[in-house]
Coordinates of C-alpha atoms and ligand atoms in Angstrom, one line a residue:
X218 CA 0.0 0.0 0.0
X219 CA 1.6 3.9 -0.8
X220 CA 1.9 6.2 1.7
X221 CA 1.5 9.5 1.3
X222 CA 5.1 10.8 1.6
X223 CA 6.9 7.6 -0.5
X224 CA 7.3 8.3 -4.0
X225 CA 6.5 5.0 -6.2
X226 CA 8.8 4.7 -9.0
X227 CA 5.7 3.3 -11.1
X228 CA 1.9 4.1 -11.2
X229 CA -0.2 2.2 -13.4
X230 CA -3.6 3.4 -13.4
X231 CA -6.0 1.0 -15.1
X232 CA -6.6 -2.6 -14.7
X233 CA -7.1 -4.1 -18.5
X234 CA -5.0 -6.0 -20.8
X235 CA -2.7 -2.7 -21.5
X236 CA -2.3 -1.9 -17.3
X237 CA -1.7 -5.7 -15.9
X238 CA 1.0 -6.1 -19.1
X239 CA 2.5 -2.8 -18.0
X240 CA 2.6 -4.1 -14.6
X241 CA 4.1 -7.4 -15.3
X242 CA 7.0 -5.8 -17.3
X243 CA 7.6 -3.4 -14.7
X244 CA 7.5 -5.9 -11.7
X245 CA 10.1 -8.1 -13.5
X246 CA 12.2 -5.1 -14.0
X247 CA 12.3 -4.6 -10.2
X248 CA 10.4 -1.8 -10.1
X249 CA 7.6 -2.7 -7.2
X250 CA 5.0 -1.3 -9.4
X251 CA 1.9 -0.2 -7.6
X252 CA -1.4 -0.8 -9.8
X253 CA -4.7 1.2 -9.1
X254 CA -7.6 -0.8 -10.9
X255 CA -10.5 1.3 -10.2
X256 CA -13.8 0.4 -8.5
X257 CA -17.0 -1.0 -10.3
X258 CA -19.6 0.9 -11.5
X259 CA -22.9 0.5 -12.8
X260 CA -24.3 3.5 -13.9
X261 CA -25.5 4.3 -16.9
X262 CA -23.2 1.3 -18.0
X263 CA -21.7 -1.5 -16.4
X264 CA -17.5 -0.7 -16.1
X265 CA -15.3 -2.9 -14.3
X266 CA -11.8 -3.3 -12.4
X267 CA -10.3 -5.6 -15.7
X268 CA -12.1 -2.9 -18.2
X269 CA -14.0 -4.4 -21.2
X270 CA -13.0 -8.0 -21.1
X271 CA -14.6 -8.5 -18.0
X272 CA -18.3 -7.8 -20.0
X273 CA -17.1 -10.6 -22.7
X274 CA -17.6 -13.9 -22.5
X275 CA -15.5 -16.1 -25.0
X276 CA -12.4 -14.7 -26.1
X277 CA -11.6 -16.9 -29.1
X278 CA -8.5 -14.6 -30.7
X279 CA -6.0 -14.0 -28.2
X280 CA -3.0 -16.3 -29.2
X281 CA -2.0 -19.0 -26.5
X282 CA -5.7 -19.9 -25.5
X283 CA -6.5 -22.7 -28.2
X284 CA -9.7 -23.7 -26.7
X285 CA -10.8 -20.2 -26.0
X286 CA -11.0 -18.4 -22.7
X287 CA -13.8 -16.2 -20.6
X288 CA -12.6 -12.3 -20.2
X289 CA -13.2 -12.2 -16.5
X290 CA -10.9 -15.4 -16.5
X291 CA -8.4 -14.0 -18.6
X292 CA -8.0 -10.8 -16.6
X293 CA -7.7 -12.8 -13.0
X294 CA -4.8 -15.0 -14.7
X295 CA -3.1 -11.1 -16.4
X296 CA -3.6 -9.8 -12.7
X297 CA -2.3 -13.2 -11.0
X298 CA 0.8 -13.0 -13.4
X299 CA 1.4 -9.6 -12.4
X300 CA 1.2 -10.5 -8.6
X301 CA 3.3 -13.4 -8.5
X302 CA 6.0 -10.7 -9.5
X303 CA 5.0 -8.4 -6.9
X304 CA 2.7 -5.6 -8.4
X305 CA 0.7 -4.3 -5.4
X306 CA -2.7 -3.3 -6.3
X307 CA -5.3 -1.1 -4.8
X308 CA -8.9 -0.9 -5.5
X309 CA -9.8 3.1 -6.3
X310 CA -10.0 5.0 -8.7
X311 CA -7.9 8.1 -9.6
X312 CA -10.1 11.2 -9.7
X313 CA -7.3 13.7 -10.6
X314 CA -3.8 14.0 -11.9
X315 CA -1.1 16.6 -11.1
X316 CA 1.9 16.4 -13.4
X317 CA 3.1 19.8 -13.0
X318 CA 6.4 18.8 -11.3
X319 CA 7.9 15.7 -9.9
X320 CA 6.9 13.6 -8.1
X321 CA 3.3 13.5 -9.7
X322 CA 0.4 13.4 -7.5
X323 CA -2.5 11.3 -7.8
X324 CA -5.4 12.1 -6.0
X325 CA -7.8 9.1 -5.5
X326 CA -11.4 8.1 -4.8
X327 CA -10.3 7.3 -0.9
X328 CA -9.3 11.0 -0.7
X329 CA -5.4 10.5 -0.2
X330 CA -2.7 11.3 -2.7
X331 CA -0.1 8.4 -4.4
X332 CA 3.1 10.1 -5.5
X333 CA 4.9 8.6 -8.3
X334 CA 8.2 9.5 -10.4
X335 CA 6.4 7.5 -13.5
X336 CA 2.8 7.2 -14.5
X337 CA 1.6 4.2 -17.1
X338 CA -2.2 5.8 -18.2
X339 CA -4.0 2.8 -19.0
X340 CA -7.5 3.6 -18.3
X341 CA -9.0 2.2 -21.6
X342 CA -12.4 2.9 -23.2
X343 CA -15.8 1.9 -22.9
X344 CA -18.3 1.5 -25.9
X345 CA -21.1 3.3 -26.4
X346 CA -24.8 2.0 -26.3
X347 CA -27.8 3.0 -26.6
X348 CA -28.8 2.8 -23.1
X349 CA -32.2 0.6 -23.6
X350 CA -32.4 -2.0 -20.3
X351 CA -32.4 -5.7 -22.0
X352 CA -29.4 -4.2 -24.4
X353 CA -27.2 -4.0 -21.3
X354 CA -28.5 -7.2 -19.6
X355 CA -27.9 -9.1 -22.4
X356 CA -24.4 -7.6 -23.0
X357 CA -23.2 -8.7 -19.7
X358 CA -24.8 -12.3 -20.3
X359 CA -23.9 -13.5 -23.6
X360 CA -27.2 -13.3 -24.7
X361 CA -26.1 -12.0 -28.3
X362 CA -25.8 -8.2 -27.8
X363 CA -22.5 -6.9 -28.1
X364 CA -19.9 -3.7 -28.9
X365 CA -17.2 -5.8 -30.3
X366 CA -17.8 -7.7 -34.3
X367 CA -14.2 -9.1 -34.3
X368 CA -14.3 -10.2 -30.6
X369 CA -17.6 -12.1 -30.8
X370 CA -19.2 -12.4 -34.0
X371 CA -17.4 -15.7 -35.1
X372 CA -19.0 -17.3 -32.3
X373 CA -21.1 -20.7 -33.5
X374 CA -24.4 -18.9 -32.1
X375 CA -24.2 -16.4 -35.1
X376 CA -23.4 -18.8 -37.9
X377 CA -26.4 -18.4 -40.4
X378 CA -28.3 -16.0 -38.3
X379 CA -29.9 -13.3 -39.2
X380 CA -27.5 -10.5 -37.5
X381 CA -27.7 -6.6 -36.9
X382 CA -25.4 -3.7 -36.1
X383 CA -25.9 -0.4 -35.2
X384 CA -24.9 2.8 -36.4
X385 CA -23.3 4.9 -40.0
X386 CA -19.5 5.1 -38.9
X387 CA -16.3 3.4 -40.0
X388 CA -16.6 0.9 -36.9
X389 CA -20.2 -0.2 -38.2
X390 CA -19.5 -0.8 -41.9
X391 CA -16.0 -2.5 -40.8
X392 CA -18.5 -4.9 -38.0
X393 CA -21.1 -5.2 -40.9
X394 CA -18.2 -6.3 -43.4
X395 CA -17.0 -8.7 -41.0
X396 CA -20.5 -10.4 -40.2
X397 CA -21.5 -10.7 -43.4
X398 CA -19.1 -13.7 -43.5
X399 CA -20.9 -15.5 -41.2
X400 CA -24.6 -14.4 -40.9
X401 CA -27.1 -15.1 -43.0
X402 CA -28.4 -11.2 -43.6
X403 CA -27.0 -8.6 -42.1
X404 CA -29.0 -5.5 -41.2
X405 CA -27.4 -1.9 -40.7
X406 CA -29.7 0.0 -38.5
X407 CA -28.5 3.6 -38.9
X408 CA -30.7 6.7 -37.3
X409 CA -30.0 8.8 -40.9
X410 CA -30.1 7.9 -44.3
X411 CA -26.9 8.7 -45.1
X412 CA -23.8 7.8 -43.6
X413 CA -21.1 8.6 -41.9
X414 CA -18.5 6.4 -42.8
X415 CA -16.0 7.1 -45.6
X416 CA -16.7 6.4 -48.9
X417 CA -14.5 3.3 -49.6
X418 CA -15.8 1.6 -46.5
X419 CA -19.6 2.7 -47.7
X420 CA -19.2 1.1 -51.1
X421 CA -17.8 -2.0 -49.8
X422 CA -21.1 -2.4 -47.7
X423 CA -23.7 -1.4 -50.1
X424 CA -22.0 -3.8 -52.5
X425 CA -22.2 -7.1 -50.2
X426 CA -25.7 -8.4 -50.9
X427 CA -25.6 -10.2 -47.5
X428 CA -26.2 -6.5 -46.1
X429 CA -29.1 -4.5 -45.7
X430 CA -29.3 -0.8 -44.7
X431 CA -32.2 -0.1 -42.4
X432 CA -32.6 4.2 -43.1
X433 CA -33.8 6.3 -40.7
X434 CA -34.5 3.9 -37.7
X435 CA -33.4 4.0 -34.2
X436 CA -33.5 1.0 -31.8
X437 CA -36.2 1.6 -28.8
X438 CA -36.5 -2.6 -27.7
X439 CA -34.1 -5.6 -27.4
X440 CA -36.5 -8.3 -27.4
X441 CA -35.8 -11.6 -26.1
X442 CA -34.9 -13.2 -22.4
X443 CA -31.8 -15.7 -22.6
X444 CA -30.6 -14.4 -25.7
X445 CA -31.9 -11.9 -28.2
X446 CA -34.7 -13.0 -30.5
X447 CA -35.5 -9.5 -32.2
X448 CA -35.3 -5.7 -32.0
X449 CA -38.0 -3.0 -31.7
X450 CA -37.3 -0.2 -34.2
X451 CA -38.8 3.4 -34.3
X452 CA -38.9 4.9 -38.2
X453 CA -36.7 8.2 -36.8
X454 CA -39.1 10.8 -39.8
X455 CA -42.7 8.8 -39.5
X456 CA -42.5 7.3 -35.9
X457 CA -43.6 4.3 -36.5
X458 CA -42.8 1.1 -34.8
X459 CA -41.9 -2.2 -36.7
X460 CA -40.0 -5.4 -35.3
X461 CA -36.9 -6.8 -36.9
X462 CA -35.8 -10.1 -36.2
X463 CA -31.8 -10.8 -35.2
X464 CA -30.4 -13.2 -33.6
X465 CA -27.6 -11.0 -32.7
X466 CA -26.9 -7.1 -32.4
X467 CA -24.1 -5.4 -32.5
X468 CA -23.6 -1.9 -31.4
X469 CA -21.0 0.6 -33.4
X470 CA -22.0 3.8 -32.4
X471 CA -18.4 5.0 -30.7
X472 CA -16.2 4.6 -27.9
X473 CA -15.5 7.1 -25.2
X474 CA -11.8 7.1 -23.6
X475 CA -11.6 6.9 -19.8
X476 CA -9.9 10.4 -19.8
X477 CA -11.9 12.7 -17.5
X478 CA -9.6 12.5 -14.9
X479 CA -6.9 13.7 -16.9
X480 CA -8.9 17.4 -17.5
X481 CA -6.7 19.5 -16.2
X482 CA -3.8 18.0 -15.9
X483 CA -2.1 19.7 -19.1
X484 CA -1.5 16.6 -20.9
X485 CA -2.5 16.5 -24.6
X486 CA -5.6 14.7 -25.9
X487 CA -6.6 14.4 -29.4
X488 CA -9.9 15.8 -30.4
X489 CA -11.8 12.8 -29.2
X490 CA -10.5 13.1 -26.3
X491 CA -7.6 10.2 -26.4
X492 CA -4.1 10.1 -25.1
X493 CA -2.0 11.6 -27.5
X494 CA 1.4 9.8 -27.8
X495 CA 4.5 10.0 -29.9
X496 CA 4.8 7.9 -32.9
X497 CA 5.3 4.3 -31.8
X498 CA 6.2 4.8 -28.2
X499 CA 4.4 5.2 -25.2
X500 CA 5.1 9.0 -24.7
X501 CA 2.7 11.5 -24.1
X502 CA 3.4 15.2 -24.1
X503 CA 4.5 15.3 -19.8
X504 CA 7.6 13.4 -19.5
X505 CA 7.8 10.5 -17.3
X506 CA 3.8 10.0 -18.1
X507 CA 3.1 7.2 -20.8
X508 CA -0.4 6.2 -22.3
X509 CA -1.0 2.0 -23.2
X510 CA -4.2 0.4 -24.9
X511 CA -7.1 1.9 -25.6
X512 CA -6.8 4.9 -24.1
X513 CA -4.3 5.8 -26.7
X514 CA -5.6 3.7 -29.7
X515 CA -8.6 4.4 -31.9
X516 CA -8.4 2.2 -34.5
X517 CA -6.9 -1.3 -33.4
X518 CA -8.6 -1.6 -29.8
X519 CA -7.9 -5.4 -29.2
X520 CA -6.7 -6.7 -25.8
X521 CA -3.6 -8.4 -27.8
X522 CA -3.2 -5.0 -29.2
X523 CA -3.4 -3.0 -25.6
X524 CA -1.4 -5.5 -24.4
X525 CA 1.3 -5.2 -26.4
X526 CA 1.3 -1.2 -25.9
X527 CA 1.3 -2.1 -22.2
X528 CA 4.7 -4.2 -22.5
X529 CA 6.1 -0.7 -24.0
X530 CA 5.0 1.5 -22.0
X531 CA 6.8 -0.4 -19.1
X532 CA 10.0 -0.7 -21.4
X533 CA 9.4 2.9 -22.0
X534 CA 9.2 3.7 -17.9
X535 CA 11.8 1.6 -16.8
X536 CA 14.0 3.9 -19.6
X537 CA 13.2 7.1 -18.4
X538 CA 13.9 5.6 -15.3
X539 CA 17.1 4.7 -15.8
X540 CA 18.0 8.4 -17.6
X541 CA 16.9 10.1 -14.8
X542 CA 18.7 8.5 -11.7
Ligands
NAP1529 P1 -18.3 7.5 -35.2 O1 -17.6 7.9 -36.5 O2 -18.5 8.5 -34.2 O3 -19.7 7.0 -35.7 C1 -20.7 6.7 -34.7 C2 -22.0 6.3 -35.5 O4 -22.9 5.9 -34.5 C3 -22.6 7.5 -36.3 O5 -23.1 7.1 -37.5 C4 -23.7 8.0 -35.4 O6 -24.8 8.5 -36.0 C5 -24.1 6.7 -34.7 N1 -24.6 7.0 -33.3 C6 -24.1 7.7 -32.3 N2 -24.8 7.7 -31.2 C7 -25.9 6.9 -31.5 C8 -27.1 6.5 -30.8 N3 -27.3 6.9 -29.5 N4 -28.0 5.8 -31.4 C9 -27.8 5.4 -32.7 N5 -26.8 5.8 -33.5 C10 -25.8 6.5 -32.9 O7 -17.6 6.2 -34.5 P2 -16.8 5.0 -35.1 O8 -17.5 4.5 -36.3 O9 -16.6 4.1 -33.9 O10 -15.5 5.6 -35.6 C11 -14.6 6.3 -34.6 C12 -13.4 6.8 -35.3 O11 -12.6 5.6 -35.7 C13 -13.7 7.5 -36.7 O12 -12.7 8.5 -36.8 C14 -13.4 6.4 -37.7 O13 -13.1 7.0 -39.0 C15 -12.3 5.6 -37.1 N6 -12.4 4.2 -37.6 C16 -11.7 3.9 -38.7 C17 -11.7 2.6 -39.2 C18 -10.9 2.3 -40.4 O14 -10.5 3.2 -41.1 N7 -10.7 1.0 -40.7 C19 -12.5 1.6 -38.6 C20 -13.3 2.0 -37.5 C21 -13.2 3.3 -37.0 P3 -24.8 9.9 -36.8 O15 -24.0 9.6 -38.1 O16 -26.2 10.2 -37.1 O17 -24.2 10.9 -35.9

């Protein structure tokens, strides 16, 4: 546990893929790394110590697991790992970041402060949805709704199934794409009737004859009670109500980085509000402050991905260490 006057040598703030590689790395490296994994919410979405893994139930692509594993198991094996070499971890959340001088100072959600000489920002992201009750409960169950094509749509309970995904962006044409190869239709249920995707990724949509746009319709139900049998829809210009049936949903209507804490702090975010870093390193614009996962990374977010920019940022920490002794 920190005290409020030691200064750690390494802070890793989040408790995903990206943190627990982070922490791994650094504990090997000897630096008695000191991880703070948040606490569990519900509201308005469930988010959890273990970040988005821990609402997925197979994971089927991360290399080493042949057979498959659960998220929530895969996270208590990262954090295990990352034990067994001595990471020390606390359960609160950081609520605000001063990186004006060293050592930072991290205020957290038990109202003390943890100094640091290093910070590893790997808070992740959380998808969006659309907020509607049996959409969230059947999220969290496997029941067929879900914010991640390429994590879960190759599952067998989607093979030749009529499918659906929400939303006009890059993300949903890239999850309709990807369904199309195993559904038997897939349905784009956009709000508009255009998009907002680009152009190449449009045409490659509106050319696969397994898809079909739904214009101008917003989702009001999830219908079903184990898994999802159906969705309610509401004609967004006429109002009028009309039931599709799917036998999965998948929801593409943006992420939003864990980065509130960060306002503030001086640190720079990119217009969406991610952690800006340079090139292919884990540096942000505050030295001695690096960024892993999804917090920093738009476009791939995979957990082999975050983890990968987790095992950097550490190499990356341990440097700077090193340089400034
Ligand atoms: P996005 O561009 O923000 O698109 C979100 C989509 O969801 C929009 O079409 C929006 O509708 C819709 N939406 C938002 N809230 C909604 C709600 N409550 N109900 C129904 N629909 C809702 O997000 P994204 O597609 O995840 O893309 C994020 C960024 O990553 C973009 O810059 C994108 O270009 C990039 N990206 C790139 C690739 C690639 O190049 N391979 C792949 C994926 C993502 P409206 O259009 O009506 O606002």
């Amino acid at each position: 546990m920190s005290s409020e006057n030691v200064s750690e040598q390494v802070v890793i703030i989040g408790s995903g893929p990206a943190g627990w590689t982070a922490a791994i790395y650094a504990a090997r490296a000897n630096l008695n790394p000191l991880c703070l994994i948040g606490v569990p919410r519900t509201n308005p979405a469930p988010v959890l110590p273990g970040g988005q893994l821990m609402l997925t139930t197979e994971v089927e692509n991360y290399p080493g697991f042949p057979e498959g594993i659960t998220g929530p198991d895969m996270m208590q094996n990262f954090q295990k790992q990352a034990e067994r070499f001595g990471t020390r971890v606390r359960g609160v959340d950081v609520t605000k970041c001063d990186f004006s001088s060293r050592p930072f100072k991290l205020q957290t959600s038990e109202d003390d402060e943890v100094l640091a000489e290093t910070v590893i920002i790997a808070t992740g992201a959380t998808a969006n949805w659309i907020g509607l009750e049996n959409e969230l409960r059947l999220a969290t169950t496997g029941g067929g709704v879900s914010a991640c094509a390429v994590c879960d749509g190759a599952l067998p309970a989607f093979r030749d199934q009529p499918l659906a995904v929400v939303g006009g962006g890059d993300s949903a044409m890239e999850e309709a794409s990807y369904l199309a190869k195993f559904g038997s239709t897939v349905y784009v249920i956009h709000r508009r009737d255009t998009l907002r995707a680009s152009k190449a990724m449009q045409d490659r949509v509106l050319a696969n004859d397994t898809i079909k746009m739904v214009w101008n319709s917003s989702v009001v139900d999830v219908l079903g009670d184990k898994t999802i049998e159906a969705v309610e829809l509401e004609d967004t210009v006429t109002g009028e109500r009309s039931k599709l049936e799917v036998r999965g949903l998948f929801v593409a209507i943006g992420h939003t980085p864990a980065t509130a804490f960060l306002e503030g702090s001086n640190i720079t975010l990119d217009d969406a509000g991610y952690v800006l870093v340079e090139g292919d390193s884990s540096r942000t614009s505050i030295e001695g402050v690096f960024a892993a996962g999804d917090v920093s990374d738009s476009t791939y977010r995979q957990a082999i991905t975050a983890a990968g920019m987790g095992c950097r940022a550490a190499l990356d920490a341990e440097r700077w260490l090193a340089e400034h002794e």
